[in-house]
Amino acid sequence: MVETQVWRVDPDAPDLEHAPQIIAAAEKLAQGEIVAFPTETVYGLGGNAKLQDSVRKIYEAKGRPSDNPLIVHVATLEQVRDICTEIHPIAQKLIDTFWPGPLTLVLPSRGEVSNAVTAGLSTVAVRMPSHPVARALILASNLPIAAPSANRSGRPSPTRADHVFHDLDGSIAGILDGGETGVGVESTVVDCTTTPITILRPGGISKEQLIEAVGAVAEDPGLTRSDQAPKAPGMKYKHYAPEATMYLVPAGKDRISELIAFEKNNDRRIGVLTTEENRDSYPEADVVLVCGRRSEPETVAHNLFDVLRHFDQKKVDAIYSETFSEDGIGKAIMNRLSKAAGGRVIE
Ligand code: AMP
Ligand code: MG
């Protein structure tokens, strides 16, 4: 057990890089400890990407399988050049268009980061976050920071400091609490070593946005086909799961109401994950949680993980969830929902 310090920090404060909370967290990183910090996607659990010992601590605290590589967070292009051998013109175009922001690039590794970060692969995943606290921490520590989401492996990703505290209190040195994160789902991971580039994980930057920037974009077939392993090792794992068994119901409201009626005969406590538009449609359910407005899918992405964690507190036996269009950010929302449901869909 270690004592987990919590440093509150206002993301809008001036000169964050020199704020005492950031300096304290950066000192922990310099000592090889690991700390959680907010990014614009979700909270990350950071350690020195060049130090095997720190990276091991990240895997250990999360209970993360060691074959699932980590994303390295940087604040400058110089840091990218230090850890990658080559930034070709398409990768450069993505950097110019989307960084800092929720896009991760898989690039050829120079072997500068620990083997534990890349899980032995010849490539490394790199991202430049836009969140002021994340940027300040990277600059103050002057380190490339390896950081997966700051949750126990398999749980919904954390979008608030108390989510991190719930999962990792006692196993990490500290948490920078900068309030709620913005996007709410993780970064899009793009493999830049293929022609055309390949989406390995849908996320905060949509396929449509990528196509607009660089033209051709492929999608890893392993993302949707069960007979093919995904190219991002992490995509094969169970993830984001609430404690109750969750089911996706594409047919929507009426079908969900039928299912609730059936479950009520069996005396089970039923939760429904819905949207503002449908909040009054399930009077029979025990718990109805709204994750956002269907007409504004960004609000759904923003609240999704918080709502999934909320169901645990409500102690429901089963969750029935509405589904969403896969346009834009909808693809990332449906990817996370489908994993949270362990692939269970009721036709
Ligand atoms: P997380 O750190 O939980 O946000 O997950 C990062 C995702 O990026 C996981 O699905 C990893 O498997 C994937 N990833 C990280 N590095 C690489 C890499 N070098 N090649 C392919 N996928 C990667
Ligand atoms: Mg994660």
GROMACS .gro file of C-alpha atoms and ligand atoms in nm:
model
  371
    1MET     CA    1   0.000   0.000   0.000
    2VAL     CA    2   0.117   0.354  -0.074
    3GLU     CA    3  -0.053   0.670   0.038
    4THR     CA    4  -0.237   0.821  -0.259
    5GLN     CA    5  -0.218   1.200  -0.253
    6VAL     CA    6  -0.485   1.405  -0.425
    7TRP     CA    7  -0.381   1.741  -0.570
    8ARG     CA    8  -0.667   1.964  -0.682
    9VAL     CA    9  -0.574   2.184  -0.974
   10ASP     CA   10  -0.769   2.438  -1.179
   11PRO     CA   11  -0.706   2.361  -1.549
   12ASP     CA   12  -0.764   2.729  -1.634
   13ALA     CA   13  -0.504   2.867  -1.391
   14PRO     CA   14  -0.216   3.058  -1.550
   15ASP     CA   15   0.140   2.919  -1.563
   16LEU     CA   16   0.029   2.567  -1.465
   17GLU     CA   17   0.370   2.421  -1.545
   18HIS     CA   18   0.505   2.592  -1.232
   19ALA     CA   19   0.203   2.528  -1.006
   20PRO     CA   20   0.301   2.349  -0.681
   21GLN     CA   21   0.058   2.059  -0.745
   22ILE     CA   22   0.208   1.995  -1.089
   23ILE     CA   23   0.563   2.018  -0.952
   24ALA     CA   24   0.472   1.769  -0.675
   25ALA     CA   25   0.329   1.522  -0.929
   26ALA     CA   26   0.628   1.571  -1.161
   27GLU     CA   27   0.863   1.496  -0.869
   28LYS     CA   28   0.685   1.166  -0.811
   29LEU     CA   29   0.733   1.079  -1.179
   30ALA     CA   30   1.104   1.168  -1.153
   31GLN     CA   31   1.129   0.928  -0.856
   32GLY     CA   32   0.984   0.648  -1.069
   33GLU     CA   33   0.639   0.664  -0.905
   34ILE     CA   34   0.311   0.667  -1.100
   35VAL     CA   35   0.040   0.936  -1.088
   36ALA     CA   36  -0.302   0.986  -1.247
   37PHE     CA   37  -0.386   1.304  -1.439
   38PRO     CA   38  -0.674   1.437  -1.650
   39THR     CA   39  -0.655   1.446  -2.029
   40GLU     CA   40  -0.923   1.572  -2.268
   41THR     CA   41  -1.035   1.208  -2.326
   42VAL     CA   42  -1.023   1.024  -1.988
   43TYR     CA   43  -0.790   1.022  -1.685
   44GLY     CA   44  -0.451   0.861  -1.756
   45LEU     CA   45  -0.221   0.670  -1.521
   46GLY     CA   46   0.127   0.803  -1.599
   47GLY     CA   47   0.482   0.686  -1.546
   48ASN     CA   48   0.824   0.756  -1.701
   49ALA     CA   49   0.807   0.577  -2.040
   50LYS     CA   50   1.183   0.522  -2.038
   51LEU     CA   51   1.196   0.353  -1.700
   52GLN     CA   52   1.106  -0.017  -1.695
   53ASP     CA   53   1.030  -0.005  -1.323
   54SER     CA   54   0.772   0.275  -1.357
   55VAL     CA   55   0.605   0.106  -1.649
   56ARG     CA   56   0.583  -0.221  -1.454
   57LYS     CA   57   0.409  -0.030  -1.173
   58ILE     CA   58   0.142   0.088  -1.418
   59TYR     CA   59   0.062  -0.267  -1.533
   60GLU     CA   60   0.058  -0.385  -1.173
   61ALA     CA   61  -0.170  -0.111  -1.038
   62LYS     CA   62  -0.419  -0.165  -1.322
   63GLY     CA   63  -0.394  -0.544  -1.331
   64ARG     CA   64  -0.333  -0.496  -1.704
   65PRO     CA   65  -0.218  -0.791  -1.919
   66SER     CA   66   0.148  -0.738  -2.012
   67ASP     CA   67   0.087  -0.794  -2.384
   68ASN     CA   68  -0.128  -0.478  -2.406
   69PRO     CA   69   0.105  -0.187  -2.498
   70LEU     CA   70   0.071   0.167  -2.361
   71ILE     CA   71   0.032   0.505  -2.528
   72VAL     CA   72   0.322   0.748  -2.475
   73HIS     CA   73   0.208   1.106  -2.406
   74VAL     CA   74   0.425   1.393  -2.527
   75ALA     CA   75   0.405   1.772  -2.532
   76THR     CA   76   0.653   1.854  -2.811
   77LEU     CA   77   0.747   1.723  -3.155
   78GLU     CA   78   1.103   1.688  -3.031
   79GLN     CA   79   0.981   1.420  -2.791
   80VAL     CA   80   0.815   1.237  -3.082
   81ARG     CA   81   1.141   1.245  -3.280
   82ASP     CA   82   1.325   1.113  -2.977
   83ILE     CA   83   1.110   0.797  -2.957
   84CYS     CA   84   1.009   0.735  -3.322
   85THR     CA   85   1.238   0.671  -3.619
   86GLU     CA   86   1.019   0.825  -3.886
   87ILE     CA   87   0.730   1.066  -3.927
   88HIS     CA   88   0.622   1.028  -4.291
   89PRO     CA   89   0.412   1.294  -4.468
   90ILE     CA   90   0.073   1.137  -4.390
   91ALA     CA   91   0.162   1.106  -4.020
   92GLN     CA   92   0.285   1.465  -4.028
   93LYS     CA   93  -0.045   1.576  -4.183
   94LEU     CA   94  -0.236   1.402  -3.900
   95ILE     CA   95  -0.013   1.570  -3.644
   96ASP     CA   96  -0.064   1.913  -3.805
   97THR     CA   97  -0.441   1.863  -3.822
   98PHE     CA   98  -0.531   1.692  -3.494
   99TRP     CA   99  -0.256   1.754  -3.236
  100PRO     CA  100  -0.278   1.839  -2.961
  101GLY     CA  101  -0.593   1.624  -2.937
  102PRO     CA  102  -0.758   1.283  -2.907
  103LEU     CA  103  -0.562   1.101  -3.180
  104THR     CA  104  -0.291   0.838  -3.115
  105LEU     CA  105  -0.042   0.749  -3.389
  106VAL     CA  106   0.133   0.412  -3.408
  107LEU     CA  107   0.481   0.484  -3.550
  108PRO     CA  108   0.807   0.291  -3.585
  109SER     CA  109   0.987   0.287  -3.249
  110ARG     CA  110   1.346   0.399  -3.200
  111GLY     CA  111   1.375   0.166  -2.902
  112GLU     CA  112   1.410   0.462  -2.664
  113VAL     CA  113   1.106   0.376  -2.450
  114SER     CA  114   1.095   0.072  -2.223
  115ASN     CA  115   1.012  -0.263  -2.384
  116ALA     CA  116   0.728  -0.290  -2.138
  117VAL     CA  117   0.561   0.016  -2.299
  118THR     CA  118   0.554  -0.138  -2.646
  119ALA     CA  119   0.498  -0.496  -2.521
  120GLY     CA  120   0.796  -0.591  -2.736
  121LEU     CA  121   0.649  -0.451  -3.062
  122SER     CA  122   0.868  -0.260  -3.312
  123THR     CA  123   0.614   0.024  -3.311
  124VAL     CA  124   0.515   0.273  -3.043
  125ALA     CA  125   0.182   0.454  -2.990
  126VAL     CA  126   0.222   0.831  -2.935
  127ARG     CA  127  -0.023   1.110  -2.854
  128MET     CA  128  -0.002   1.480  -2.772
  129PRO     CA  129  -0.292   1.561  -2.536
  130SER     CA  130  -0.450   1.908  -2.534
  131HIS     CA  131  -0.561   1.913  -2.169
  132PRO     CA  132  -0.367   2.192  -1.992
  133VAL     CA  133  -0.297   1.976  -1.684
  134ALA     CA  134  -0.162   1.688  -1.895
  135ARG     CA  135   0.055   1.926  -2.097
  136ALA     CA  136   0.187   2.098  -1.785
  137LEU     CA  137   0.276   1.765  -1.622
  138ILE     CA  138   0.465   1.642  -1.931
  139LEU     CA  139   0.655   1.972  -1.958
  140ALA     CA  140   0.730   1.999  -1.587
  141SER     CA  141   0.860   1.641  -1.570
  142ASN     CA  142   1.039   1.674  -1.904
  143LEU     CA  143   0.957   1.307  -1.967
  144PRO     CA  144   0.762   1.109  -2.225
  145ILE     CA  145   0.479   0.972  -2.009
  146ALA     CA  146   0.338   0.624  -2.068
  147ALA     CA  147  -0.027   0.641  -1.969
  148PRO     CA  148  -0.317   0.402  -2.016
  149SER     CA  149  -0.656   0.492  -1.873
  150ALA     CA  150  -0.641   0.519  -1.491
  151ASN     CA  151  -0.890   0.242  -1.412
  152ARG     CA  152  -0.850  -0.119  -1.294
  153SER     CA  153  -0.829  -0.328  -1.611
  154GLY     CA  154  -1.174  -0.428  -1.738
  155ARG     CA  155  -1.360  -0.143  -1.560
  156PRO     CA  156  -1.512   0.163  -1.732
  157SER     CA  157  -1.247   0.428  -1.798
  158PRO     CA  158  -1.233   0.716  -1.545
  159THR     CA  159  -1.368   1.055  -1.645
  160ARG     CA  160  -1.348   1.205  -1.294
  161ALA     CA  161  -1.083   1.195  -1.020
  162ASP     CA  162  -1.317   1.006  -0.784
  163HIS     CA  163  -1.344   0.723  -1.042
  164VAL     CA  164  -0.964   0.693  -1.027
  165PHE     CA  165  -0.965   0.709  -0.647
  166HIS     CA  166  -1.227   0.434  -0.629
  167ASP     CA  167  -1.019   0.198  -0.846
  168LEU     CA  168  -0.660   0.284  -0.748
  169ASP     CA  169  -0.647   0.437  -0.398
  170GLY     CA  170  -0.351   0.281  -0.216
  171SER     CA  171  -0.175   0.158  -0.528
  172ILE     CA  172  -0.058   0.484  -0.691
  173ALA     CA  173   0.140   0.782  -0.559
  174GLY     CA  174  -0.114   1.051  -0.647
  175ILE     CA  175  -0.400   1.191  -0.850
  176LEU     CA  176  -0.411   1.536  -1.011
  177ASP     CA  177  -0.779   1.628  -0.984
  178GLY     CA  178  -0.860   1.868  -1.267
  179GLY     CA  179  -1.236   1.805  -1.273
  180GLU     CA  180  -1.432   1.615  -1.535
  181THR     CA  181  -1.267   1.525  -1.865
  182GLY     CA  182  -1.416   1.660  -2.188
  183VAL     CA  183  -1.451   1.408  -2.473
  184GLY     CA  184  -1.522   1.119  -2.235
  185VAL     CA  185  -1.408   0.833  -2.462
  186GLU     CA  186  -1.046   0.747  -2.537
  187SER     CA  187  -0.836   0.861  -2.832
  188THR     CA  188  -0.867   0.714  -3.179
  189VAL     CA  189  -0.567   0.485  -3.243
  190VAL     CA  190  -0.434   0.494  -3.600
  191ASP     CA  191  -0.159   0.269  -3.738
  192CYS     CA  192   0.061   0.493  -3.954
  193THR     CA  193   0.287   0.208  -4.069
  194THR     CA  194   0.031   0.082  -4.325
  195THR     CA  195  -0.084   0.227  -4.658
  196PRO     CA  196  -0.346   0.357  -4.625
  197ILE     CA  197  -0.339   0.427  -4.252
  198THR     CA  198  -0.557   0.192  -4.043
  199ILE     CA  199  -0.793   0.273  -3.755
  200LEU     CA  200  -0.713   0.026  -3.474
  201ARG     CA  201  -0.952   0.175  -3.220
  202PRO     CA  202  -1.238   0.422  -3.283
  203GLY     CA  203  -1.229   0.723  -3.049
  204GLY     CA  204  -1.241   1.099  -3.010
  205ILE     CA  205  -1.148   1.174  -3.374
  206SER     CA  206  -1.395   1.021  -3.621
  207LYS     CA  207  -1.320   0.825  -3.938
  208GLU     CA  208  -1.495   1.103  -4.132
  209GLN     CA  209  -1.253   1.361  -3.987
  210LEU     CA  210  -0.952   1.143  -4.074
  211ILE     CA  211  -1.072   1.095  -4.433
  212GLU     CA  212  -1.121   1.467  -4.472
  213ALA     CA  213  -0.761   1.526  -4.360
  214VAL     CA  214  -0.571   1.253  -4.547
  215GLY     CA  215  -0.808   1.081  -4.794
  216ALA     CA  216  -0.789   0.703  -4.773
  217VAL     CA  217  -0.836   0.540  -4.432
  218ALA     CA  218  -0.872   0.165  -4.363
  219GLU     CA  219  -1.031   0.004  -4.060
  220ASP     CA  220  -0.886  -0.297  -3.881
  221PRO     CA  221  -1.123  -0.583  -3.979
  222GLY     CA  222  -1.047  -0.742  -3.640
  223LEU     CA  223  -1.254  -0.463  -3.479
  224THR     CA  224  -1.580  -0.608  -3.607
  225ARG     CA  225  -1.503  -0.965  -3.718
  226SER     CA  226  -1.494  -1.232  -3.452
  227ASP     CA  227  -1.276  -1.468  -3.663
  228GLN     CA  228  -0.985  -1.221  -3.681
  229ALA     CA  229  -0.766  -1.091  -3.396
  230PRO     CA  230  -0.763  -0.710  -3.362
  231LYS     CA  231  -0.429  -0.544  -3.446
  232ALA     CA  232  -0.431  -0.333  -3.130
  233PRO     CA  233  -0.365  -0.598  -2.863
  234GLY     CA  234  -0.591  -0.418  -2.615
  235MET     CA  235  -0.900  -0.448  -2.833
  236LYS     CA  236  -0.932  -0.821  -2.771
  237TYR     CA  237  -0.993  -0.779  -2.398
  238LYS     CA  238  -1.317  -0.749  -2.204
  239HIS     CA  239  -1.341  -0.383  -2.109
  240TYR     CA  240  -1.556  -0.105  -1.964
  241ALA     CA  241  -1.785  -0.356  -1.794
  242PRO     CA  242  -2.029  -0.255  -1.519
  243GLU     CA  243  -2.096  -0.518  -1.248
  244ALA     CA  244  -2.444  -0.605  -1.378
  245THR     CA  245  -2.491  -0.800  -1.700
  246MET     CA  246  -2.560  -0.554  -1.976
  247TYR     CA  247  -2.755  -0.601  -2.300
  248LEU     CA  248  -2.779  -0.375  -2.605
  249VAL     CA  249  -3.126  -0.343  -2.756
  250PRO     CA  250  -3.109  -0.194  -3.108
  251ALA     CA  251  -3.489  -0.224  -3.152
  252GLY     CA  252  -3.525   0.050  -2.888
  253LYS     CA  253  -3.792   0.168  -2.646
  254ASP     CA  254  -4.082  -0.074  -2.697
  255ARG     CA  255  -3.860  -0.380  -2.696
  256ILE     CA  256  -3.684  -0.260  -2.380
  257SER     CA  257  -4.022  -0.210  -2.210
  258GLU     CA  258  -4.119  -0.569  -2.300
  259LEU     CA  259  -3.793  -0.698  -2.156
  260ILE     CA  260  -3.847  -0.504  -1.832
  261ALA     CA  261  -4.198  -0.649  -1.796
  262PHE     CA  262  -4.057  -0.999  -1.841
  263GLU     CA  263  -3.774  -0.941  -1.591
  264LYS     CA  264  -4.011  -0.797  -1.332
  265ASN     CA  265  -4.191  -1.134  -1.324
  266ASN     CA  266  -3.858  -1.280  -1.213
  267ASP     CA  267  -3.818  -1.019  -0.940
  268ARG     CA  268  -3.495  -0.875  -1.074
  269ARG     CA  269  -3.369  -0.518  -1.028
  270ILE     CA  270  -3.350  -0.363  -1.373
  271GLY     CA  271  -3.159  -0.062  -1.501
  272VAL     CA  272  -3.204   0.117  -1.832
  273LEU     CA  273  -2.939   0.327  -2.004
  274THR     CA  274  -3.128   0.587  -2.202
  275THR     CA  275  -3.116   0.937  -2.346
  276GLU     CA  276  -3.279   1.270  -2.263
  277GLU     CA  277  -3.531   1.216  -2.546
  278ASN     CA  278  -3.654   0.887  -2.390
  279ARG     CA  279  -3.609   0.953  -2.019
  280ASP     CA  280  -3.981   0.906  -1.939
  281SER     CA  281  -4.029   0.591  -2.146
  282TYR     CA  282  -3.947   0.333  -1.879
  283PRO     CA  283  -4.173   0.382  -1.575
  284GLU     CA  284  -4.141   0.010  -1.486
  285ALA     CA  285  -3.760   0.011  -1.457
  286ASP     CA  286  -3.596   0.031  -1.112
  287VAL     CA  287  -3.318   0.262  -1.227
  288VAL     CA  288  -3.320   0.485  -1.535
  289LEU     CA  289  -2.995   0.668  -1.615
  290VAL     CA  290  -2.964   0.927  -1.889
  291CYS     CA  291  -2.628   0.945  -2.066
  292GLY     CA  292  -2.693   1.248  -2.285
  293ARG     CA  293  -2.890   1.382  -2.577
  294ARG     CA  294  -2.937   1.159  -2.884
  295SER     CA  295  -2.937   1.476  -3.095
  296GLU     CA  296  -2.590   1.564  -2.957
  297PRO     CA  297  -2.384   1.242  -2.947
  298GLU     CA  298  -2.087   1.429  -2.793
  299THR     CA  299  -2.292   1.456  -2.473
  300VAL     CA  300  -2.339   1.077  -2.474
  301ALA     CA  301  -1.964   1.018  -2.514
  302HIS     CA  302  -1.894   1.269  -2.235
  303ASN     CA  303  -2.119   1.094  -1.979
  304LEU     CA  304  -2.102   0.729  -2.086
  305PHE     CA  305  -1.838   0.591  -1.846
  306ASP     CA  306  -1.972   0.788  -1.550
  307VAL     CA  307  -2.318   0.643  -1.611
  308LEU     CA  308  -2.182   0.289  -1.642
  309ARG     CA  309  -2.008   0.331  -1.305
  310HIS     CA  310  -2.328   0.476  -1.156
  311PHE     CA  311  -2.515   0.151  -1.225
  312ASP     CA  312  -2.273  -0.027  -0.987
  313GLN     CA  313  -2.380   0.199  -0.702
  314LYS     CA  314  -2.745   0.134  -0.782
  315LYS     CA  315  -2.694  -0.243  -0.745
  316VAL     CA  316  -2.901  -0.350  -1.045
  317ASP     CA  317  -2.905  -0.713  -1.171
  318ALA     CA  318  -2.927  -0.631  -1.541
  319ILE     CA  319  -2.892  -0.323  -1.762
  320TYR     CA  320  -3.075  -0.276  -2.091
  321SER     CA  321  -2.923  -0.010  -2.314
  322GLU     CA  322  -3.045   0.185  -2.611
  323THR     CA  323  -2.803   0.194  -2.906
  324PHE     CA  324  -2.672   0.474  -3.129
  325SER     CA  325  -2.595   0.558  -3.488
  326GLU     CA  326  -2.233   0.483  -3.579
  327ASP     CA  327  -2.177   0.817  -3.753
  328GLY     CA  328  -1.892   1.034  -3.625
  329ILE     CA  329  -1.824   0.986  -3.254
  330GLY     CA  330  -2.111   0.731  -3.257
  331LYS     CA  331  -1.864   0.465  -3.370
  332ALA     CA  332  -1.658   0.506  -3.052
  333ILE     CA  333  -1.974   0.514  -2.838
  334MET     CA  334  -2.103   0.187  -2.989
  335ASN     CA  335  -1.758   0.024  -2.961
  336ARG     CA  336  -1.743   0.102  -2.585
  337LEU     CA  337  -2.108   0.004  -2.525
  338SER     CA  338  -2.068  -0.322  -2.709
  339LYS     CA  339  -1.759  -0.413  -2.502
  340ALA     CA  340  -1.933  -0.307  -2.181
  341ALA     CA  341  -2.211  -0.548  -2.279
  342GLY     CA  342  -1.960  -0.824  -2.358
  343GLY     CA  343  -2.110  -0.836  -2.710
  344ARG     CA  344  -2.462  -0.923  -2.582
  345VAL     CA  345  -2.722  -0.785  -2.824
  346ILE     CA  346  -3.095  -0.859  -2.805
  347GLU     CA  347  -3.251  -0.856  -3.151
  348AMP     P1  348  -0.535   0.245  -2.337
  348AMP     O1  349  -0.396   0.269  -2.295
  348AMP     O2  350  -0.611   0.161  -2.239
  348AMP     O3  351  -0.605   0.367  -2.382
  348AMP     O4  352  -0.522   0.153  -2.468
  348AMP     C1  353  -0.429   0.182  -2.569
  348AMP     C2  354  -0.466   0.102  -2.691
  348AMP     O5  355  -0.365   0.122  -2.794
  348AMP     C3  356  -0.472  -0.048  -2.665
  348AMP     O6  357  -0.580  -0.105  -2.736
  348AMP     C4  358  -0.338  -0.095  -2.716
  348AMP     O7  359  -0.339  -0.232  -2.749
  348AMP     C5  360  -0.316  -0.003  -2.837
  348AMP     N1  361  -0.172   0.011  -2.872
  348AMP     C6  362  -0.076   0.070  -2.798
  348AMP     N2  363   0.044   0.059  -2.859
  348AMP     C7  364   0.024  -0.006  -2.976
  348AMP     C8  365   0.109  -0.047  -3.084
  348AMP     N3  366   0.240  -0.021  -3.083
  348AMP     N4  367   0.051  -0.113  -3.187
  348AMP     C9  368  -0.081  -0.138  -3.187
  348AMP     N5  369  -0.168  -0.103  -3.088
  348AMP    C10  370  -0.115  -0.037  -2.983
  349MG      MG  371  -0.802   0.164  -2.107
   0.00000   0.00000   0.00000
